[in-house]
CSV table of C-alpha atoms in Angstrom, one decimal:
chain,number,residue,atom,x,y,z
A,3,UNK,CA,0.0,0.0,0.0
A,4,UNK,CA,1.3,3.2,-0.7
A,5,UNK,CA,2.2,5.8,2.2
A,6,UNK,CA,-0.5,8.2,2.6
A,7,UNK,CA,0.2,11.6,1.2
A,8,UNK,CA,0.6,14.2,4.3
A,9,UNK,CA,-1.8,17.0,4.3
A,10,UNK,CA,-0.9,20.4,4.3
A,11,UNK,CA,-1.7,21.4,7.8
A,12,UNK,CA,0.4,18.4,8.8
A,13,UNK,CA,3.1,19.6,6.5
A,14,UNK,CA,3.3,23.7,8.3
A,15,UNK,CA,3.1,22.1,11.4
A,16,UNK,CA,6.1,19.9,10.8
A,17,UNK,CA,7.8,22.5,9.3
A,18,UNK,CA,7.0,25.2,12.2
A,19,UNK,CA,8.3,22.2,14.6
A,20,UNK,CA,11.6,22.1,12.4
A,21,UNK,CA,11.7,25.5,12.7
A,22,UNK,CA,10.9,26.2,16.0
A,23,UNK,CA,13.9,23.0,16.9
A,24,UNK,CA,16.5,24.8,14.8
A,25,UNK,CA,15.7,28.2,16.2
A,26,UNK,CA,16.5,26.8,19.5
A,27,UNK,CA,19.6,24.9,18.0
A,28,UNK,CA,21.4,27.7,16.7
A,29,UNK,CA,20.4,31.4,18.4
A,30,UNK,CA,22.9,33.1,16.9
A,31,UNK,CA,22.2,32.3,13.3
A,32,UNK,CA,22.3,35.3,11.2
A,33,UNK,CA,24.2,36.6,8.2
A,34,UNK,CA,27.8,36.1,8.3
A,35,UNK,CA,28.7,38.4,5.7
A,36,UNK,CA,30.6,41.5,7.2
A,37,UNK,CA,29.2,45.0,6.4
A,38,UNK,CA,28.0,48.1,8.1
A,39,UNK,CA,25.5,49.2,5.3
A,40,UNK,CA,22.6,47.9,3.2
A,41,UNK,CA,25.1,48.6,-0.1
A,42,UNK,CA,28.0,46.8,1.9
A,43,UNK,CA,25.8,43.8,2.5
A,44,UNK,CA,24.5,43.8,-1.1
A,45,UNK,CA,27.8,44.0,-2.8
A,46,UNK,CA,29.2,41.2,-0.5
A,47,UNK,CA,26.2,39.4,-0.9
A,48,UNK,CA,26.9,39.4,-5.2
A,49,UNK,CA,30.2,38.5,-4.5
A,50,UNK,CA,29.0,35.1,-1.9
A,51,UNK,CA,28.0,33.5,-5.3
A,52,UNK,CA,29.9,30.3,-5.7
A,53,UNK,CA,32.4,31.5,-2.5
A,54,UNK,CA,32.7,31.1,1.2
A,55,UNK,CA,31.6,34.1,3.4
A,56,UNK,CA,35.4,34.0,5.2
A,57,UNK,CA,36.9,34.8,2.0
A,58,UNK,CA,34.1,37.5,0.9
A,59,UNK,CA,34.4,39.0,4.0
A,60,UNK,CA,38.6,38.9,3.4
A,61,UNK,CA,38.6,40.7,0.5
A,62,UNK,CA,35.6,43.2,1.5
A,63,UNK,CA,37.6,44.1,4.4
A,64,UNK,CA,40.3,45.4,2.0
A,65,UNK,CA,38.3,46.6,-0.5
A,66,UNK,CA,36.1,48.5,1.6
A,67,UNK,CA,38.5,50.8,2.9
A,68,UNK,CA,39.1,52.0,-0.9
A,69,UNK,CA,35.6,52.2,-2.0
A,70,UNK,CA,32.3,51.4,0.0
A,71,UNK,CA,29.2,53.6,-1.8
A,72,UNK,CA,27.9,53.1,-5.4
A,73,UNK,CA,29.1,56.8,-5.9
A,74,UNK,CA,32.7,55.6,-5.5
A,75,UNK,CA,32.4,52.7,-7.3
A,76,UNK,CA,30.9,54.0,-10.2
A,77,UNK,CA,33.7,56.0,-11.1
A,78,UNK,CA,35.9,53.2,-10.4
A,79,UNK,CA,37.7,51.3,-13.7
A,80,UNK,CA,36.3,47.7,-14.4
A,81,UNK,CA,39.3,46.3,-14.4
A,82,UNK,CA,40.3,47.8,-10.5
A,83,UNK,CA,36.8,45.5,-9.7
A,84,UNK,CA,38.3,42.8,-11.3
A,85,UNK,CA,41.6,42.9,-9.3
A,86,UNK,CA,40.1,43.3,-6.3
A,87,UNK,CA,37.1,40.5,-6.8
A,88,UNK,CA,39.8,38.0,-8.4
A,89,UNK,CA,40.0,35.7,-4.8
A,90,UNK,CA,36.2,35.4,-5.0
A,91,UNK,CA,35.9,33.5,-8.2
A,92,UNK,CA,33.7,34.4,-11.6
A,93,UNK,CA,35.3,37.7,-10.6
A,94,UNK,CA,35.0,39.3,-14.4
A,95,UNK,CA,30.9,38.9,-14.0
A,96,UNK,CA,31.2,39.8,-10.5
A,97,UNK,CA,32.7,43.3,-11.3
A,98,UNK,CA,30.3,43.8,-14.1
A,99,UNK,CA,27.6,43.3,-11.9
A,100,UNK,CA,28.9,45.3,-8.8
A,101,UNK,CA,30.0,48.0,-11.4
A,102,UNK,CA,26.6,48.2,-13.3
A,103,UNK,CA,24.6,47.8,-9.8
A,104,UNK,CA,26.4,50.8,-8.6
A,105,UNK,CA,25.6,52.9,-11.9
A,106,UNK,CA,21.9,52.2,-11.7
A,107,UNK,CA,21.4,52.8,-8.0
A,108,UNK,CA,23.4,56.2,-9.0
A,109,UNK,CA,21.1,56.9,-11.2
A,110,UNK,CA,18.0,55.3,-10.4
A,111,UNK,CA,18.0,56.0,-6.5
A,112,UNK,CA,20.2,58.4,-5.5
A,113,UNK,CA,22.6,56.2,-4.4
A,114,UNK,CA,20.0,54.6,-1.8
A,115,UNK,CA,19.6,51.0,-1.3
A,116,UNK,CA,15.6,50.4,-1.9
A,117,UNK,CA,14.1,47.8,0.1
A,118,UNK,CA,11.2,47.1,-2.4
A,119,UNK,CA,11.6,43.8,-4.1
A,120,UNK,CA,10.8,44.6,-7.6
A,121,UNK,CA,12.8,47.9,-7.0
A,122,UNK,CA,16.1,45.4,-5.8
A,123,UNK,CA,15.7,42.8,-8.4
A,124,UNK,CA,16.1,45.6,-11.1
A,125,UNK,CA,19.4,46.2,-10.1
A,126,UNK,CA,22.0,44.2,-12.4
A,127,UNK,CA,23.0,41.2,-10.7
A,128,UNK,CA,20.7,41.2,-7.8
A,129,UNK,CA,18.3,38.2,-8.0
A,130,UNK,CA,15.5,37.1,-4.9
A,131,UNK,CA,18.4,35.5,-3.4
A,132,UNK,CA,20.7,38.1,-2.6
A,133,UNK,CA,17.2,40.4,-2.4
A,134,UNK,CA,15.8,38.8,0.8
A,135,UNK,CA,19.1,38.7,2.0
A,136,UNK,CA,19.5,42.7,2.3
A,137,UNK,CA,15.8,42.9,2.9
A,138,UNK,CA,15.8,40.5,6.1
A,139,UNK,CA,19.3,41.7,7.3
A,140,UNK,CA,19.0,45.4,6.7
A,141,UNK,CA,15.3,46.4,6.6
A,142,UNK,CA,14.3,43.7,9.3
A,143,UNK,CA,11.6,42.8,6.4
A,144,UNK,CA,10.0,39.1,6.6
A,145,UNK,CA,12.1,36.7,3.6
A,146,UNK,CA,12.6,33.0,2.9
A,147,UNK,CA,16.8,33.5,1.3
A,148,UNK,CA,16.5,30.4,-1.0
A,149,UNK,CA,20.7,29.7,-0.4
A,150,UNK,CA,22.0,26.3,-1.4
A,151,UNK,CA,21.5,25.3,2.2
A,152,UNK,CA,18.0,26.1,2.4
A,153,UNK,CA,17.4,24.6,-1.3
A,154,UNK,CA,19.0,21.5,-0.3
A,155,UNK,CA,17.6,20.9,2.8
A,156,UNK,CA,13.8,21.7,2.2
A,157,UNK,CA,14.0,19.2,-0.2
A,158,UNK,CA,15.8,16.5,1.9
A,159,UNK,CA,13.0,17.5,4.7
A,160,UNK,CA,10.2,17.4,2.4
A,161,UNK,CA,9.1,20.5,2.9
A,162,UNK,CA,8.4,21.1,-1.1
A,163,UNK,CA,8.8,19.1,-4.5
A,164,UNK,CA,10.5,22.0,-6.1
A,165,UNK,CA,14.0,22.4,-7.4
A,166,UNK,CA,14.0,26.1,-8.4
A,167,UNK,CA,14.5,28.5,-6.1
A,168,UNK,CA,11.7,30.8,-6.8
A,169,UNK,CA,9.5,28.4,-6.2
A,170,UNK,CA,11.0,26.6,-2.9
A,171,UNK,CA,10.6,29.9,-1.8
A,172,UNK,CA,6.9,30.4,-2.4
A,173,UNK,CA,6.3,26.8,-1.0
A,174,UNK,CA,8.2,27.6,2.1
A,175,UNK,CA,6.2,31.1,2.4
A,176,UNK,CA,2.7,29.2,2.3
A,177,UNK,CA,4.1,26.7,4.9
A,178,UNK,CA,5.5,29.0,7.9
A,179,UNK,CA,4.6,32.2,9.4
A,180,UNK,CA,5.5,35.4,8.1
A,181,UNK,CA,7.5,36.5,11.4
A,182,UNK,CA,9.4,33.2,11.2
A,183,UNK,CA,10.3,33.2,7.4
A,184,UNK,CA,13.6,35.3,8.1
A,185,UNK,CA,14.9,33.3,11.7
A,186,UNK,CA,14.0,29.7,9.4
A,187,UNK,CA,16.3,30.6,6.7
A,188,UNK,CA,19.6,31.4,9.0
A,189,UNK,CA,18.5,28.5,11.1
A,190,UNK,CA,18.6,26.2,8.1
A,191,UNK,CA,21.3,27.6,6.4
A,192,UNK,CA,23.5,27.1,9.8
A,193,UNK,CA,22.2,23.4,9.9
A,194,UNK,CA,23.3,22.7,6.6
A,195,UNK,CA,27.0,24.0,6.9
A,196,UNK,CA,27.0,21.9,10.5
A,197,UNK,CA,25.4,18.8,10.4
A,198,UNK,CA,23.1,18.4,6.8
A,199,UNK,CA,26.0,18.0,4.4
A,200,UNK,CA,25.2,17.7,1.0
A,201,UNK,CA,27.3,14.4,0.7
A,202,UNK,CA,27.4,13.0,4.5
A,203,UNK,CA,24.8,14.5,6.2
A,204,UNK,CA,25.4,13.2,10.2
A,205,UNK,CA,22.0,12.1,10.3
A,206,UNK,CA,23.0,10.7,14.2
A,207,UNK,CA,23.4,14.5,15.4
A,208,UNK,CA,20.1,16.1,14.0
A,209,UNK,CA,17.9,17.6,16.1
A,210,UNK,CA,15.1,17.2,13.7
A,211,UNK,CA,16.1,13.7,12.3
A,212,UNK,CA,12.7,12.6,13.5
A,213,UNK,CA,10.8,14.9,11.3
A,214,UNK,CA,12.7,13.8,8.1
A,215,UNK,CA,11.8,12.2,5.8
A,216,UNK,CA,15.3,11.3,4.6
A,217,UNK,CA,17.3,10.7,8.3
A,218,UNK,CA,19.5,7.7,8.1
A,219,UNK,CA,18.9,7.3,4.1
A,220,UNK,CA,22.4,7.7,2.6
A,221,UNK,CA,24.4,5.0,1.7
A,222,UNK,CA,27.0,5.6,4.5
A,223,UNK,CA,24.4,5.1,7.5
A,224,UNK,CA,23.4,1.8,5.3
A,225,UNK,CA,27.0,0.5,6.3
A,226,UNK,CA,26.6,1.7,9.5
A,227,UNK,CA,23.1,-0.7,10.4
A,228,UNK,CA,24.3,-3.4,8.3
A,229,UNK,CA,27.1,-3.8,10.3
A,230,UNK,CA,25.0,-3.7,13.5
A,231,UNK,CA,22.8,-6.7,12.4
C-alpha cells in the first residue's frame, strides 16, 4: 500500500516544529557576511555567489576601505573591480555586476539602497536571493533566502517538490509564518553547513532527524546498520 500523502496542515506544522527545533539549536544564526551598510551587504552578498563568506568578507575588508558607496564605485575602472574581486571566483561577472549595480542605483536611487523587491531585483546582478538577504538583514523585512543550504535541505526534509529556487521559496512562504520566514532561513542555512551535508549528512546528530523524511537514508548510515545486524 502506498504511504498516505501528508496534508498540508500536517506539513506547516512539521515544518514550524523544524523550525521552532533549529531556532532553538542555533540562536545566533544570522548573516555572516561583514558589512556596516545595506550597499556593503548587497555587494558582498553578489560577490558570496559560488564563495565562502570567510573569503568574501577577506577581500571586503580590503576593499572597503578603498571604495564602500555606489558613488565611489561607479567612477571606479572595471578592471580595479576585477583585481580586487579576483579571490572570489567568476570575478570578471562579478565586477560587471557590482560596477553596473552601482551605476543604476546612482542613477536610479540616489545612491540609496531600496528595500522594495521589484525595485532590488532591477538592479544588475541582484536576483530574490541576494534580495531577501538585504531585505531581512538590513530592513528587518519578513524573507525565505532560498541559499543552497535552504534549497538542499527543504527538499531533503520534504518540505516542497521543487527544485528552483523561486518556487521553494513560495512553498516555504505558504508553509510558515511570516515573522518566522527570516529566523527559518539562517537556522537552516546554519544546519546545513554543520550537520546536513550535502554528501554526509550526520544524520545521528540532527535535532530534527525525527521529522525527516530522509534521516538515516544515505548509503554511508546503510553500512553503519548493516554492520550492527
Amino acid at each position: 500500500m502506498a504511504a498516505k500523502r501528508e496534508s498540508q496542515a500536517a506539513l506547516a506544522a512539521r515544518a514550524a516544529e523544524i523550525g521552532r527545533r533549529l531556532a532553538a539549536e542555533y540562536p545566533d544564526a544570522k548573516c555572516r557576511l561583514n558589512h556596516s551598510s545595506p550597499f556593503e551587504l548587497l555587494l558582498a552578498t553578489i560577490l558570496a555567489a559560488q564563495c565562502t563568506d570567510d573569503k568574501v568578507n577577506e577581500v571586503t575588508a580590503a576593499f572597503f576601505t578603498r571604495a564602500n558607496t555606489p558613488q565611489a564605485i561607479a567612477r571606479m575602472r572595471r578592471s580595479t573591480l576585477e583585481a580586487a574581486f579576483r579571490p572570489t571566483g567568476f570575478f570578471r561577472n562579478k565586477a560587471r555586476s557590482v560596477h553596473e549595480m552601482s551605476k543604476t542605483l546612482v542613477k536610479k536611487f540616489g545612491g540609496q539602497v531600496p528595500d522594495d523587491m521589484d525595485d532590488l531585483v532591477s538592479l544588475p546582478g541582484v536576483a530574490r536571493k541576494t534580495a531577501n538577504v538585504v531585505r531581512a538583514t538590513c530592513f528587518g523585512l519578513p524573507a525565505i533566502i532560498t541559499d543552497t543550504h535552504v534549497i538542499r535541505l527543504s527538499g531533503r526534509m520534504g518540505l516542497t517538490r521543487n527544485t528552483a529556487p523561486e518556487r521553494i521559496e513560495r512553498d516555504l512562504m505558504r508553509l510558515l509564518p511570516q515573522e518566522s520566514w527570516s529566523t527559518f532561513s539562517h537556522a537552516m542555512l546554519f544546519h546545513g553547513r554543520a550537520v546536513c551535508g550535502a554528501k554526509r549528512p550526520a544524520c545521528e546528530a540532527c535535532v530534527v532527524a525525527d521529522l525527516c523524511p530522509s534521516a538515516c537514508a544515505f548509503p554511508h548510515f546503510a553500512k553503519q546498520r548493516s554492520s550492527l545486524l
